[in-house]
XYZ file of C-alpha atoms in Angstrom:
352
model
C 0.949 177.841 96.361
C 2.049 178.289 100.334
C 5.513 178.940 101.368
C 6.936 175.995 103.690
C 6.534 178.543 106.401
C 2.930 179.064 105.833
C 2.440 175.255 105.499
C 4.137 174.888 108.965
C 1.906 177.441 110.412
C -1.153 176.103 109.164
C -0.059 172.680 110.669
C 0.973 174.147 113.760
C -2.246 176.125 114.240
C -4.562 172.860 113.598
C -2.619 170.960 116.133
C -2.489 173.772 118.740
C -6.351 174.425 118.406
C -7.231 170.758 118.734
C -4.918 170.691 122.030
C -5.885 173.863 123.267
C -9.445 174.497 121.800
C -8.712 178.450 122.072
C -8.144 180.672 118.741
C -4.368 180.801 118.017
C -2.475 183.991 117.748
C 1.076 184.692 116.858
C 2.400 184.717 120.338
C 1.051 181.452 121.258
C 2.691 179.842 118.366
C 6.153 181.510 118.928
C 5.656 180.553 122.879
C 4.549 176.844 121.809
C 5.990 175.927 118.635
C 9.332 178.146 119.040
C 8.991 179.791 115.542
C 12.502 181.812 114.576
C 10.240 184.698 113.132
C 8.766 187.992 114.198
C 5.104 188.415 115.260
C 4.443 190.605 112.472
C 5.731 188.081 109.887
C 3.761 185.565 111.355
C 0.518 187.640 111.507
C 1.181 188.705 108.033
C 1.246 184.916 106.870
C -1.930 184.483 108.878
C -3.578 187.018 107.218
C -2.836 185.341 103.754
C -4.209 181.992 105.089
C -7.022 183.567 106.172
C -7.304 185.100 102.778
C -6.996 181.615 101.088
C -9.807 180.182 103.003
C -7.757 177.844 105.387
C -7.979 180.200 108.645
C -11.105 181.864 110.109
C -11.477 184.843 112.521
C -13.442 184.499 115.617
C -15.649 187.443 117.167
C -13.921 187.066 120.660
C -10.371 186.726 119.713
C -8.003 188.206 117.304
C -6.384 184.651 117.086
C -7.463 182.561 114.167
C -8.917 178.998 114.031
C -8.542 176.454 111.233
C -11.390 176.296 108.795
C -13.389 173.252 107.576
C -11.347 174.051 104.125
C -8.138 174.191 106.523
C -8.699 171.064 108.110
C -9.305 169.421 104.490
C -5.809 170.994 103.631
C -4.150 169.894 106.709
C -5.128 166.266 106.076
C -4.865 166.064 102.414
C -1.320 168.115 101.928
C 0.757 167.577 105.043
C 0.843 163.843 104.804
C 4.477 163.863 104.111
C 5.166 166.231 107.303
C 2.999 163.795 109.641
C 5.254 160.889 108.436
C 8.324 162.559 108.888
C 7.186 163.380 112.342
C 5.561 159.967 113.282
C 6.389 158.799 116.588
C 7.248 155.508 115.818
C 7.768 154.161 119.560
C 4.178 155.620 120.082
C 3.082 153.508 117.028
C 4.822 150.284 118.519
C 3.149 151.076 121.793
C -0.246 151.153 120.118
C 0.506 147.746 118.439
C 1.640 145.849 121.589
C -1.252 147.395 123.825
C -3.811 146.439 121.379
C -2.672 143.028 121.028
C -2.168 142.499 124.983
C -5.686 143.698 125.519
C -7.287 141.939 122.662
C -5.497 138.777 123.848
C -8.563 137.195 125.593
C -10.039 133.776 124.849
C -12.823 135.323 123.230
C -16.162 132.847 122.794
C -17.556 134.696 120.014
C -16.532 136.985 117.083
C -18.968 139.478 118.411
C -17.194 139.705 121.390
C -14.029 140.752 119.831
C -15.742 143.309 117.823
C -17.601 144.763 120.864
C -14.689 144.714 123.013
C -12.499 146.312 120.260
C -15.171 149.388 119.896
C -15.022 149.830 123.521
C -11.115 150.035 123.643
C -11.156 152.685 120.494
C -13.703 154.732 122.446
C -11.505 154.890 125.607
C -8.586 155.350 123.862
C -9.947 158.223 121.532
C -12.658 159.757 124.220
C -14.793 159.939 120.685
C -17.811 157.940 119.587
C -16.247 154.334 118.220
C -17.893 152.008 115.314
C -16.731 148.514 114.417
C -18.548 146.837 111.591
C -17.760 142.841 111.719
C -16.515 141.194 108.819
C -19.675 139.314 108.401
C -21.471 142.251 107.189
C -19.266 143.010 104.272
C -18.230 139.244 103.438
C -21.617 137.131 103.768
C -23.607 137.246 100.812
C -27.674 137.154 100.391
C -28.578 134.051 98.510
C -32.212 134.003 98.631
C -35.076 136.307 99.184
C -38.646 135.400 98.785
C -42.469 136.660 100.252
C -44.906 133.712 100.590
C -48.239 134.186 101.499
C -49.562 132.434 104.634
C -53.192 133.644 105.263
C -55.515 136.144 103.374
C -53.315 138.930 103.136
C -50.911 137.993 105.794
C -47.446 137.530 104.005
C -43.870 135.921 105.329
C -40.541 137.335 104.117
C -37.783 135.465 104.214
C -33.788 136.223 103.471
C -31.006 133.525 103.403
C -27.615 134.269 103.778
C -24.458 132.088 102.270
C -23.423 131.634 106.039
C -26.767 129.794 106.376
C -28.474 132.639 108.455
C -32.149 132.728 108.074
C -34.067 135.938 108.819
C -37.896 136.200 108.604
C -40.960 138.674 108.960
C -44.432 138.105 109.022
C -46.463 141.214 108.123
C -49.905 142.150 106.741
C -50.337 143.269 103.216
C -52.440 146.541 103.222
C -55.615 146.965 101.361
C -54.194 149.384 99.262
C -51.450 147.356 97.888
C -52.428 145.045 95.110
C -50.648 141.555 95.144
C -49.237 142.190 91.715
C -47.172 145.471 93.132
C -45.818 143.482 95.805
C -44.498 140.532 93.385
C -42.989 143.289 91.409
C -41.058 144.894 94.410
C -40.020 141.215 95.381
C -38.827 140.268 91.902
C -36.579 143.761 91.697
C -34.974 142.902 94.771
C -34.183 139.379 93.873
C -32.709 140.608 90.498
C -30.765 143.301 92.065
C -29.774 142.265 95.428
C -29.481 138.431 95.639
C -25.545 137.425 95.189
C -24.309 140.713 96.618
C -22.851 141.050 100.317
C -25.208 141.902 103.058
C -23.251 145.673 103.272
C -24.066 146.571 99.748
C -27.580 145.267 99.895
C -28.484 147.545 102.956
C -26.814 150.402 101.269
C -28.592 149.578 98.314
C -31.859 149.575 99.678
C -31.382 152.916 101.184
C -30.005 154.480 98.135
C -31.324 153.326 94.446
C -33.611 150.420 94.881
C -36.319 152.599 96.302
C -36.625 154.713 93.104
C -36.577 151.701 91.006
C -39.251 149.854 93.311
C -41.159 153.336 92.838
C -41.111 153.369 89.271
C -42.618 149.743 88.800
C -44.442 149.278 91.691
C -47.319 151.309 93.422
C -47.954 151.906 96.920
C -45.510 149.838 98.313
C -43.673 151.942 100.460
C -44.872 150.679 103.936
C -44.330 147.089 102.842
C -40.737 148.177 101.642
C -39.908 149.356 104.981
C -40.726 146.679 106.503
C -38.733 144.383 104.544
C -35.607 146.889 105.124
C -36.225 146.125 108.876
C -35.255 142.368 108.222
C -31.962 143.247 107.075
C -31.683 145.584 109.666
C -31.994 142.572 112.245
C -28.951 140.961 110.221
C -27.168 143.963 110.511
C -27.566 145.035 114.127
C -25.849 141.589 114.848
C -22.386 143.025 113.393
C -22.418 146.736 114.172
C -20.852 147.823 117.529
C -20.957 151.207 118.741
C -19.461 152.563 121.817
C -18.797 155.826 123.314
C -22.089 157.676 122.320
C -22.153 160.070 125.563
C -18.507 160.888 124.916
C -20.092 163.695 122.415
C -21.281 165.651 125.247
C -17.827 166.388 126.474
C -16.913 168.306 122.934
C -20.219 169.958 122.583
C -21.325 173.380 123.970
C -23.743 173.169 127.161
C -25.981 175.766 125.242
C -26.239 172.952 122.352
C -28.099 170.532 124.345
C -30.857 170.190 121.313
C -28.415 169.513 118.967
C -26.465 166.689 121.387
C -30.256 165.304 121.550
C -30.245 165.253 117.439
C -27.105 163.962 116.997
C -27.487 161.299 119.668
C -30.863 160.194 117.997
C -29.203 159.990 114.488
C -26.535 157.674 115.832
C -29.118 155.648 117.665
C -30.641 154.735 114.184
C -28.963 151.877 112.355
C -30.039 152.779 109.048
C -28.426 156.245 109.363
C -25.230 154.556 110.716
C -24.727 152.417 108.096
C -24.921 154.949 105.403
C -22.478 157.115 107.490
C -19.825 154.476 107.343
C -20.358 153.652 103.664
C -17.316 154.856 101.824
C -15.094 153.827 98.897
C -13.381 150.862 99.707
C -9.693 150.650 100.008
C -6.802 150.008 102.247
C -6.523 153.653 102.988
C -7.713 155.568 105.935
C -10.850 157.894 105.027
C -11.055 161.184 106.621
C -14.753 163.085 106.126
C -14.766 166.713 107.891
C -18.093 168.881 108.600
C -19.857 169.478 105.398
C -18.353 166.464 103.520
C -20.868 164.008 106.078
C -24.028 163.806 104.926
C -26.092 164.515 107.664
C -26.455 168.054 108.755
C -26.244 167.458 112.479
C -22.755 166.418 111.890
C -21.548 169.872 110.560
C -19.252 170.300 113.495
C -17.959 166.685 113.477
C -15.161 164.482 111.610
C -15.342 160.914 110.872
C -12.126 158.686 110.418
C -12.902 155.104 108.720
C -10.566 152.502 107.396
C -11.225 149.240 106.202
C -9.975 146.102 107.736
C -9.553 142.756 105.731
C -9.335 139.414 107.655
C -8.132 136.698 105.322
C -10.579 134.078 104.005
C -13.442 135.670 106.382
C -13.984 139.075 104.504
C -13.611 142.741 105.717
C -15.208 145.113 108.079
C -14.737 148.994 109.123
C -13.428 150.858 111.906
C -14.284 154.292 112.696
C -14.252 157.257 115.237
C -16.567 160.149 115.297
C -15.379 163.331 116.887
C -14.930 167.203 116.972
C -13.445 168.813 113.769
C -10.486 170.220 116.132
C -9.667 166.507 116.719
C -5.735 165.389 116.801
C -5.907 163.872 113.390
C -2.608 162.706 113.340
C -3.000 160.718 116.802
C -6.118 159.355 115.761
C -5.179 158.409 112.048
C -2.212 156.749 113.795
C -4.860 154.637 116.269
C -7.061 153.727 113.576
C -4.080 152.412 111.506
C -2.909 150.247 114.319
C -6.371 148.772 114.846
C -6.927 148.170 111.266
C -3.792 146.058 111.708
C -4.092 144.326 114.825
C -7.954 143.545 114.694
C -7.455 141.247 111.759
C -4.653 139.532 113.238
C -6.856 138.871 116.407
C -9.988 137.874 114.398
C -7.906 135.053 112.640
C -6.319 133.531 115.520
C -9.997 133.194 116.783
C -11.103 131.166 113.520
C -7.741 129.062 113.900
C -8.714 128.237 117.398
C -12.328 127.423 116.704
C -11.685 125.722 113.490
C -9.086 123.308 115.093
């Protein structure tokens, strides 16, 4: 159990490291946080926090930086302190600024989502993702594959909002027609009636195992099928600020940047990355908690937003683990509350 002083010290180190990007020592804590304790007392507490796995010592400095466990502790256990220090004036300004910025005569719902992603990226200087409400709200109501010539097939999906997507593909000689029929039946039985977001998530998780069990040699065709759903998802997921990653990655890690950029350029990876337990709370995943090794130095903040009668979507930012969590969580919360209002106004205007 940490003392109140140790709680304050871990909180201060997380916030100072986010601001300055340098290891934090006892003198820095006293200078910037005006702690009324001796350097020796603070050093002892920092050592105790290091022993608890919440801080790490770097090779180049006697100061400490937060560990991944330390960031997790900060986010999970210091919420009361964050609320107590919450800047309500800044929170109100966030809401006002967003309403004013998004108060435009948008012609399409996609324009609202795209503009929101750009604004969020600009305000945070991180990479922003916004999934439009249609992706989680619209449902798959029909999936079928029809032969059109020899071994040429057409796959067709239909959603409950009337959207139709199709793909023509060649059935390879290695695949017999009965195996393809089994694959189609599995997709129909498991996925028809579910939301497009859930369909896409399952196509990249448990459905391949089912298909592999009952249908042989259909992997290539299955990837073509997934491509149809990617076409639908591409229209509702907007990303902005990918190049912002360069600003907080070390120059010598250029190859790392390339691998992260390539990961974010894949719609399949993005949808898997954004998948989380649906709730009204803001979700923070840190470093190794993210399912991609390339993102071990990053944190992802996500939140669902709900638009009355029109479904829900996802808001997210990806940034360094030493981000300013309090500020960014407040900003995500503002988007979570403002974006549904803007989208509802759009629908009300266009339904009149």
